[in-house]
XYZ file of C-alpha atoms in Angstrom:
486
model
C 0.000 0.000 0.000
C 1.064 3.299 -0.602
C 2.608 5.771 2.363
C -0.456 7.612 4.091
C 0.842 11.295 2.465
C 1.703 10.032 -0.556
C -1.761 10.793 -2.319
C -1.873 14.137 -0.295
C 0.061 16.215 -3.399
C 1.074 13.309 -6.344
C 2.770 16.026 -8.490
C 6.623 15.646 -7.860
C 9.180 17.974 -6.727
C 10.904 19.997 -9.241
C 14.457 18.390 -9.940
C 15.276 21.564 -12.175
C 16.074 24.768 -9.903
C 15.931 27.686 -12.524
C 18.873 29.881 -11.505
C 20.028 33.472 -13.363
C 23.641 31.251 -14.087
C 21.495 28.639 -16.066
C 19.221 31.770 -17.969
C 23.178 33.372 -18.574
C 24.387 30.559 -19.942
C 20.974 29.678 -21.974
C 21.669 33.137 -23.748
C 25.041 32.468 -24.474
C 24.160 29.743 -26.387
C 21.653 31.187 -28.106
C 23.904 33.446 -29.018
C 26.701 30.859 -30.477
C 23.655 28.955 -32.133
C 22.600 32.344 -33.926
C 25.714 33.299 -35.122
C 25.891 29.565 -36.759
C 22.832 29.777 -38.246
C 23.582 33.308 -40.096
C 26.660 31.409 -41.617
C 24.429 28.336 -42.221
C 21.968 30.843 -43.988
C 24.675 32.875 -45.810
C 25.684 29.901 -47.506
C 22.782 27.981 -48.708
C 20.817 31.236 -49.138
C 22.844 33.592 -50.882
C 21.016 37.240 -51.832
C 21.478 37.236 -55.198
C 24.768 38.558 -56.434
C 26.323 38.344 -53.051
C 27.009 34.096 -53.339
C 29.310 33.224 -50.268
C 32.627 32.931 -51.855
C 34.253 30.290 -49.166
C 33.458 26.779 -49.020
C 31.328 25.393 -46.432
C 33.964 23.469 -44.316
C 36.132 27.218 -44.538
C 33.004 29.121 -43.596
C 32.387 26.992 -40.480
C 35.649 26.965 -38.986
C 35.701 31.000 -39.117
C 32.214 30.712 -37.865
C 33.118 28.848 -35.342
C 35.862 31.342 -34.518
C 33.911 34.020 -34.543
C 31.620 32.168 -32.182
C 34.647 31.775 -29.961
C 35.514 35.506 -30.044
C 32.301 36.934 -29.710
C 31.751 34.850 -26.319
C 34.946 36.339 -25.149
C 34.176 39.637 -25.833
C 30.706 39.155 -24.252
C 32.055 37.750 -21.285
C 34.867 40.741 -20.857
C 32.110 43.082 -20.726
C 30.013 40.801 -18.170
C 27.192 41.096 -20.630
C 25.913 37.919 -19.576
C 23.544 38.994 -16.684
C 19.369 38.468 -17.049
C 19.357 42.243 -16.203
C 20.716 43.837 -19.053
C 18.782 41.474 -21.528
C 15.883 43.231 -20.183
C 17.064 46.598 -21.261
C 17.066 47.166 -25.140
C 20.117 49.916 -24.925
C 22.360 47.604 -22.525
C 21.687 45.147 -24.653
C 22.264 46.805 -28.013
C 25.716 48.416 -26.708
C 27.277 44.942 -25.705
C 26.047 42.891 -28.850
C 27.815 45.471 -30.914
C 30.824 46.174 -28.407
C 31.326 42.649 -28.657
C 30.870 41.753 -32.717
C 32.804 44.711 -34.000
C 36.187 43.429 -32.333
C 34.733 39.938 -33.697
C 34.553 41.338 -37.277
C 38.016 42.693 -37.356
C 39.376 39.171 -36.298
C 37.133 37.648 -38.799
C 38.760 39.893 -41.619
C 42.082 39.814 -40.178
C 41.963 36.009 -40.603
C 40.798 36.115 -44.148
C 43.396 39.182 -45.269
C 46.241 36.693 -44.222
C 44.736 33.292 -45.235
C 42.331 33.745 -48.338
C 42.777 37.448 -49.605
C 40.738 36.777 -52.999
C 36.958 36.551 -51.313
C 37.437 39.787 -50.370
C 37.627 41.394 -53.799
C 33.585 40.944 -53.298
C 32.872 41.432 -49.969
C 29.087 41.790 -50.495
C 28.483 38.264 -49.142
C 30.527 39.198 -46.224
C 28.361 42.040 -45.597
C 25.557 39.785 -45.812
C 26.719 37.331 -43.307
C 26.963 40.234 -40.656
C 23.881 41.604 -40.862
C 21.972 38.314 -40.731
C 24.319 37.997 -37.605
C 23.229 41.597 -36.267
C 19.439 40.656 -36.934
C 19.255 37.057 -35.749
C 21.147 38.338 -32.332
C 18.325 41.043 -31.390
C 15.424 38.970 -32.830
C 17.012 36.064 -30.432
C 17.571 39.145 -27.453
C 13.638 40.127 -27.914
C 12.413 36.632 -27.519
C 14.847 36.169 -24.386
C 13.040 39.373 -22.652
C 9.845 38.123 -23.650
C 10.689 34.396 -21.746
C 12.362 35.936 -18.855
C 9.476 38.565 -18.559
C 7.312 35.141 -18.579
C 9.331 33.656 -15.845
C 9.107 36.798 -13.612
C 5.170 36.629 -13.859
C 5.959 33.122 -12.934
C 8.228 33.771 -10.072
C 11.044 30.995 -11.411
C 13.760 32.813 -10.477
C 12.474 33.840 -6.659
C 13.947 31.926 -3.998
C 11.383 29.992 -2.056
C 12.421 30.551 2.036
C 11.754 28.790 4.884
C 13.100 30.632 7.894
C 13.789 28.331 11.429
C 13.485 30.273 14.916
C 10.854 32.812 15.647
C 13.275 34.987 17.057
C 14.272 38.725 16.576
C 16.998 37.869 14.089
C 13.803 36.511 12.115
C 12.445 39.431 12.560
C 15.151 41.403 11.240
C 16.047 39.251 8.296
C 12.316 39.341 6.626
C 11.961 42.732 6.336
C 15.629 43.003 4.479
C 14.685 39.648 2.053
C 11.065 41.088 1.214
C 12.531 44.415 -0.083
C 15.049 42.697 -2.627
C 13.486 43.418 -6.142
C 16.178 41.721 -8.046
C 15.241 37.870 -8.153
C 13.836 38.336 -4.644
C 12.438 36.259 -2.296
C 8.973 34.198 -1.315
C 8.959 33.766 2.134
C 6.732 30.777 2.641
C 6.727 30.874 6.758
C 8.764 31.222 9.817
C 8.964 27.412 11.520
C 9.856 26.861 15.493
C 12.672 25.867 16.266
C 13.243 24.344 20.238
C 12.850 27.414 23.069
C 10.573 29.656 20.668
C 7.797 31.245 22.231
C 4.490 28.937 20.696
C 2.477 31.668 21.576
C 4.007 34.151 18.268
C 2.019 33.187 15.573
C 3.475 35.802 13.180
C 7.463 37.520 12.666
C 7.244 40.580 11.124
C 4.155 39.787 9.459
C 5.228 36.330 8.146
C 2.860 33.121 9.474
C 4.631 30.974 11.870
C 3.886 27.292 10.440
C 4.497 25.211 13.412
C 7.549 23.109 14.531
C 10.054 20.876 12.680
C 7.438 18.539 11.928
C 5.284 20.712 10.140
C 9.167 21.698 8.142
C 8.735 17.903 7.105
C 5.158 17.853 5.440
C 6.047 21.204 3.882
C 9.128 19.924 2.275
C 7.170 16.974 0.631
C 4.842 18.762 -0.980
C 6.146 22.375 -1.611
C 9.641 23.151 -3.203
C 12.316 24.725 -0.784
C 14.923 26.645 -2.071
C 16.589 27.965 1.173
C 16.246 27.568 4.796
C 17.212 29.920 7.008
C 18.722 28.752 10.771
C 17.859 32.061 12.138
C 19.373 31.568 15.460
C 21.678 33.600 17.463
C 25.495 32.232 17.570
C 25.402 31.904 21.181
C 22.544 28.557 20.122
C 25.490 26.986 18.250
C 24.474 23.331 19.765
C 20.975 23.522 18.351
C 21.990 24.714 14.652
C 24.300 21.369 14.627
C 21.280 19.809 15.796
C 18.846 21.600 12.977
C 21.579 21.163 10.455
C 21.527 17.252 10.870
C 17.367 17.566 11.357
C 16.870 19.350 8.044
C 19.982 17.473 5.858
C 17.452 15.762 3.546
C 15.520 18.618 1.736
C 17.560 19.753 -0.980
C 18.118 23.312 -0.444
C 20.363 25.840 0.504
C 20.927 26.063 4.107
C 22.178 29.349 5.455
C 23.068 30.456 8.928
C 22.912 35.064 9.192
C 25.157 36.673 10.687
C 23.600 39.294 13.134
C 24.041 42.753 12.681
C 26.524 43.222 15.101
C 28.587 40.477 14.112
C 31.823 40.241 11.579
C 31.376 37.885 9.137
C 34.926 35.873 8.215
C 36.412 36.564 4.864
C 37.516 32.930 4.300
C 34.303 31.047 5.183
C 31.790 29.996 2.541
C 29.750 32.822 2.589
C 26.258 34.533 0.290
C 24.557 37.050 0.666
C 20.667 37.506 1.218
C 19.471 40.913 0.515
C 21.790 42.868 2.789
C 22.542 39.957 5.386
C 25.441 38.410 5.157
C 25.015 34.227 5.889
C 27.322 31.568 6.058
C 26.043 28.457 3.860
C 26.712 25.400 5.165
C 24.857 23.154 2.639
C 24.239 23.423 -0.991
C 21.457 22.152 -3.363
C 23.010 19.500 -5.543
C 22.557 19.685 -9.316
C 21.320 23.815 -9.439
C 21.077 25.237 -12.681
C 22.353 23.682 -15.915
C 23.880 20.759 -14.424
C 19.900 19.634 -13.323
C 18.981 20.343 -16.997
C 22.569 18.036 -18.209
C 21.445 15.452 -15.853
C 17.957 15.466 -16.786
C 18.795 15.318 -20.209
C 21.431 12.079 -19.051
C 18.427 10.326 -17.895
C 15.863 11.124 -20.568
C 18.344 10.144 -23.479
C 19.807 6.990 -21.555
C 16.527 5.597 -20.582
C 15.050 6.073 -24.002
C 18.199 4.344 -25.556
C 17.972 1.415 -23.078
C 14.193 0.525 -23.965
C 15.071 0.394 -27.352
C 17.491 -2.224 -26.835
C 16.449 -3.686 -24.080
C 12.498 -4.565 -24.698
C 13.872 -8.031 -26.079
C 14.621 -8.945 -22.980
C 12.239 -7.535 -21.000
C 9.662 -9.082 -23.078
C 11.844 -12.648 -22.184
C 11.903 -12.004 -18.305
C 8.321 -11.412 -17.987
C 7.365 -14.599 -20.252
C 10.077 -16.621 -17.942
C 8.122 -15.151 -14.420
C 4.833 -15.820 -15.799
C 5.465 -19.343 -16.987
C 6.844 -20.337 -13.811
C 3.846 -19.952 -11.910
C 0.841 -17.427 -10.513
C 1.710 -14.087 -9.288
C 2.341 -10.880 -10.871
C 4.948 -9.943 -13.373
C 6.050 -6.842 -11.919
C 7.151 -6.053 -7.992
C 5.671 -2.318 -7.490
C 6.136 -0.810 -4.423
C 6.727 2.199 -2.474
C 10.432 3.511 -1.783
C 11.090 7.105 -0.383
C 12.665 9.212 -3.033
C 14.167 12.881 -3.979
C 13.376 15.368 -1.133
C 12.132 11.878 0.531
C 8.858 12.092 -1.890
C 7.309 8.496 -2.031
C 7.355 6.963 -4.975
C 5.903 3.610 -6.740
C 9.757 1.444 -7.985
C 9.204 -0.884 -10.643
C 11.126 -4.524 -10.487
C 11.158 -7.787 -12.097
C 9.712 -10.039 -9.019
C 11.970 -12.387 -8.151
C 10.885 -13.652 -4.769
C 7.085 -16.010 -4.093
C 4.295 -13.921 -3.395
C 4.306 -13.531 0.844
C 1.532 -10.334 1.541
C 3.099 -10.200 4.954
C 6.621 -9.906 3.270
C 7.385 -5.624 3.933
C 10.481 -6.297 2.554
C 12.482 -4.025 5.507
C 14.906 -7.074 5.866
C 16.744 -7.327 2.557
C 17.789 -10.488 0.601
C 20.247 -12.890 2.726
C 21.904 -13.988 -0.306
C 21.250 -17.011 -2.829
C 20.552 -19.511 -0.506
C 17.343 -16.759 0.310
C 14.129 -19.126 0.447
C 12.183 -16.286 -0.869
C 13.856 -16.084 -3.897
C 12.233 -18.291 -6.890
C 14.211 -19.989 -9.720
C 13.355 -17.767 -12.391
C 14.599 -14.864 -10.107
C 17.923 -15.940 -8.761
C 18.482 -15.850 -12.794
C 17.144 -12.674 -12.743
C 18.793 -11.061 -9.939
C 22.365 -12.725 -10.345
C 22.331 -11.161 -13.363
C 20.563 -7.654 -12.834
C 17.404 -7.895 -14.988
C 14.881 -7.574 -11.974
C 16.381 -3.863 -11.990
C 15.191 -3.143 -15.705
C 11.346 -2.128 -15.027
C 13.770 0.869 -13.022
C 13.995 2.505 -16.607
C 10.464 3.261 -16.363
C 10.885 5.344 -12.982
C 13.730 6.997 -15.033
C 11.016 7.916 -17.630
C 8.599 9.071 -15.442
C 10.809 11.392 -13.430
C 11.067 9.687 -10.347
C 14.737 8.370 -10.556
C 18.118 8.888 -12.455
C 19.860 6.646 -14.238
C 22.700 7.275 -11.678
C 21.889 7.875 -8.402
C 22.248 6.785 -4.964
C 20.399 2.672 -4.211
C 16.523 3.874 -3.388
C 16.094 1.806 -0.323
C 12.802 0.621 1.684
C 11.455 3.055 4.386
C 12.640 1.342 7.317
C 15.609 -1.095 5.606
C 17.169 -3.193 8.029
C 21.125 -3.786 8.384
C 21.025 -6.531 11.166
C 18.508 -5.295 13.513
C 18.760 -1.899 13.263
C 17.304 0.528 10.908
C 19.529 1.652 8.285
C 18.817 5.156 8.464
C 18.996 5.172 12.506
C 22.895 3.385 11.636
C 24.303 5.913 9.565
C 24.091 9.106 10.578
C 24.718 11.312 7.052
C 21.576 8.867 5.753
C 18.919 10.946 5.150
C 21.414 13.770 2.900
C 20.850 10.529 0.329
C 17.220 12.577 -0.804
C 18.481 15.657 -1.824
C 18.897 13.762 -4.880
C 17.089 11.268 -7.015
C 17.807 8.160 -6.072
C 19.752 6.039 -9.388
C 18.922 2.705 -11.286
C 22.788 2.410 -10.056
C 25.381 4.419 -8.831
C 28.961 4.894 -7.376
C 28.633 2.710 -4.076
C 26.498 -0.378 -6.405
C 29.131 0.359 -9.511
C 32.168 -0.488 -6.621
C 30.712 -3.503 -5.258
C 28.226 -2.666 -2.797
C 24.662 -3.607 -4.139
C 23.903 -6.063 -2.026
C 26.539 -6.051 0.368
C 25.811 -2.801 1.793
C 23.071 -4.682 4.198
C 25.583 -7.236 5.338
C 26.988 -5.202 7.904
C 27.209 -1.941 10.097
C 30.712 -1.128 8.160
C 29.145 -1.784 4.637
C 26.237 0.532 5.140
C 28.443 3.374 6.177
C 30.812 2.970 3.247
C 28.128 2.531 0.903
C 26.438 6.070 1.857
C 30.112 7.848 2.412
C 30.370 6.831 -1.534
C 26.779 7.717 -2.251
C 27.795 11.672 -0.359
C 31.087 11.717 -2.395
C 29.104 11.217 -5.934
C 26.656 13.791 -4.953
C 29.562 16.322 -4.143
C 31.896 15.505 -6.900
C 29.224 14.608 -9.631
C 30.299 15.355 -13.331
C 28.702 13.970 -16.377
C 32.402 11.999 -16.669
C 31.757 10.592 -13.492
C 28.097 9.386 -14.960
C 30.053 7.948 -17.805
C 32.524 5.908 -15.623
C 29.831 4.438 -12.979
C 27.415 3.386 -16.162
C 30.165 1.441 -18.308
C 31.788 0.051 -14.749
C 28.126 -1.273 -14.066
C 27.820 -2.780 -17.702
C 31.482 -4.194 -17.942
C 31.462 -5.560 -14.273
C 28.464 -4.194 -11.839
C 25.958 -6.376 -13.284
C 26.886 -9.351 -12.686
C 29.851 -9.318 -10.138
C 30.544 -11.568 -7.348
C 28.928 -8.991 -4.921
C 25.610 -9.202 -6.896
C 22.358 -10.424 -6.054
């Protein structure tokens, strides 16, 4: 049966946390793509006398450096920042501060290396001006989208401030006055001490405790919480920092107004209040759209290929007696969201079976013929690409375990202190701790779990799509199948 809150909001947490560094980096390659596409266009399209007088593969390589030298440019003059694509003189000056040193590379390069297309340099002329006009039609679609995502509040930070204190009520004055990008401050929660009578900080609703953080976080996307508790309380942030380790957020500590903030700390700013942050939201900006993308272009590939299969499993389970084809059930995931996981089943139907205690190896009474084949050899995990599909779970990620999994007699999450930072992620089909041996070995012992979820905390601080790479053809060439599998 499902979790009791998981039908109270079914729509899923935003993995993808627009950021003004992902819009910045959107327009720059817009910008690339458009000065492609004039070449592109110059070429295949020439206005009539004015017949591009290179070849193609010489037209794209100076495109391509002009693509090169135009980001440069654009970058020297910190063009790049949603504010000045909103204003049509900004953004007019640094488009042409930045292509009129690109031209004069452009026909520096072609005085020294091909001097006769520029005895008719109409098709030259032609080729810039597409450039000039495909740059400020892409610049007045930009302002339209990013007027689109103001009205939508995409790029406001969604706050949830801890202690209902007077540093509370100091900081929500100075976040609700920031215009640029801004703030939604969705409530002020208690933390322990707070007066229960205050139901409202400087106008702001005070939510409830910790517990009503929790139910928030589940259904409502987070994008910062604020310990807003005095230094002297330095006990009780450790304890709030551990207590709210799972949503994937920001989590800042202010400074107070009478206190010096260190130079060498990791340190952002909110409005005028200086913080320090001592946790950040994994995968923020484009690298939640490049591991999106991962997923969606992975999973697709691998149902291509591996329907066949699929298709041979399920006739195998179903031919070797009653029961149903496919294990379904619920697993905490990303910002510990419940979620339906897909599997081959592999063990005999057993109602009473709430499979907290996890397989004791092949010799596992539970386990049927069909799916020792299955699981020895990793194609119970399959119906996983599905999950992948739907949003629910990366390709990579860290092993999406049972509520209340079991390593001896203790709960798994109780064992391992850093447990619960595993959902500020999506939880993976594999990843690094199951791609170095630890799929199933994890729940033999106290020591396993803990390296398994110290190697699950290192991917999600030192992810790159490399990384991705490495863990995905390790699992292939050796994860699938190893001797720690089953």
């Amino acid at each position: 049966m499902p979790p009791a809150n998981s039908k109270d909001n079914d729509k899923a947490l935003p993995f993808i946390q627009w950021t003004y560094g992902l819009i910045n980096r959107l327009v720059a390659c817009s910008d690339m793509a458009m000065i492609l596409c004039a070449a592109i266009l110059s070429y295949y399209w020439p206005v009539l006398v004015y017949a591009n007088q290179l070849t193609f593969f010489q037209l794209l390589v100076l495109a391509l450096i002009e693509v090169v030298a135009f980001h440069q440019m654009m970058t020297r003059l910190v063009a790049y920042r949603v504010e000045h694509y909103t204003n049509p003189i900004t953004s007019a000056l640094h488009l042409l501060g930045a292509l009129l040193p690109t031209w004069v590379i452009s026909v520096a390069i072609l005085t020294s290396f091909a001097p006769d297309v520029l005895r008719s340099p109409g098709w030259l002329l032609v080729w810039h001006i597409l450039q000039v006009l495909l740059l400020v039609v892409g610049r007045l679609v930009q302002r339209v989208l990013i007027g689109m995502a103001n009205r939508q509040r995409l790029l406001r930070r969604r706050v949830v401030i801890v202690g209902a204190n007077e540093l509370a009520e100091q900081l929500i004055p100075e976040l609700s006055g920031v215009t640029h990008g801004g703030y939604d401050i969705l409530g002020v929660v208690r933390s322990t001490g707070d007066d229960t009578a205050v139901d409202r900080v400087a106008g702001v609703p005070v939510l409830g405790d910790l517990e009503t953080l929790n139910s928030i976080s589940l259904n409502e996307t987070i994008d910062i919480v604020v310990i807003a508790l005095p230094w002297s309380r330095a006990q009780e942030m450790f304890h709030l920092m551990e207590a709210v380790n799972w949503i994937a957020a920001d989590v800042v500590i202010p400074f107070g107004r009478d206190q010096v903030a260190p130079s060498y700390a990791g340190l952002t700013q909110m409005g005028r209040t200086t913080t320090l942050q001592v946790m950040s939201r994994p995968f923020k900006g484009s690298q939640g759209v490049l591991k999106v993308a991962e997923d969606y272009v992975v999973a697709s590939v691998a149902v291509l290929l591996l329907s066949p299969l699929m298709l041979m499993a399920a006739i195998a389970i179903r031919l070797e007696g009653p029961g149903p084809i496919l294990f379904r059930q619920w697993r905490p995931g990303f910002g510990r969201k419940p979620f339906a996981i897909y599997k081959f089943r592999t063990m005999h139907v057993n109602p009473n079976d709430d499979a907290t205690i996890g397989t004791t190896g092949r010799s596992d009474p539970r386990i049927t013929r069909v799916g020792a084949v299955l699981r020895r050899l990793s194609i119970d995990e399959l119906p996983q690409i599905f999950n992948v599909l739907r949003g629910e779970m990366s390709i990579v990620g860290p092993r999406p375990y049972v509520a209340n999994m079991l390593v001896g007699n203790e709960r798994f999450s109780d064992l391992v202190a850093k447990y619960a930072e595993r959902h500020r992620i999506k939880p993976g089909l594999t990843g690094y701790a199951q791609a170095n041996g630890m799929r199933s070995y994890a729940l033999r012992s106290a020591e396993n779990a803990r390296r398994s979820i110290e190697m699950d905390l290192h991917y999600m601080t030192h992810w790159s799509l490399w990384l991705d790479i490495k863990i995905m053809f390790k699992t292939l060439v050796s994860g699938l199948a190893g001797r720690n599998v089953f």
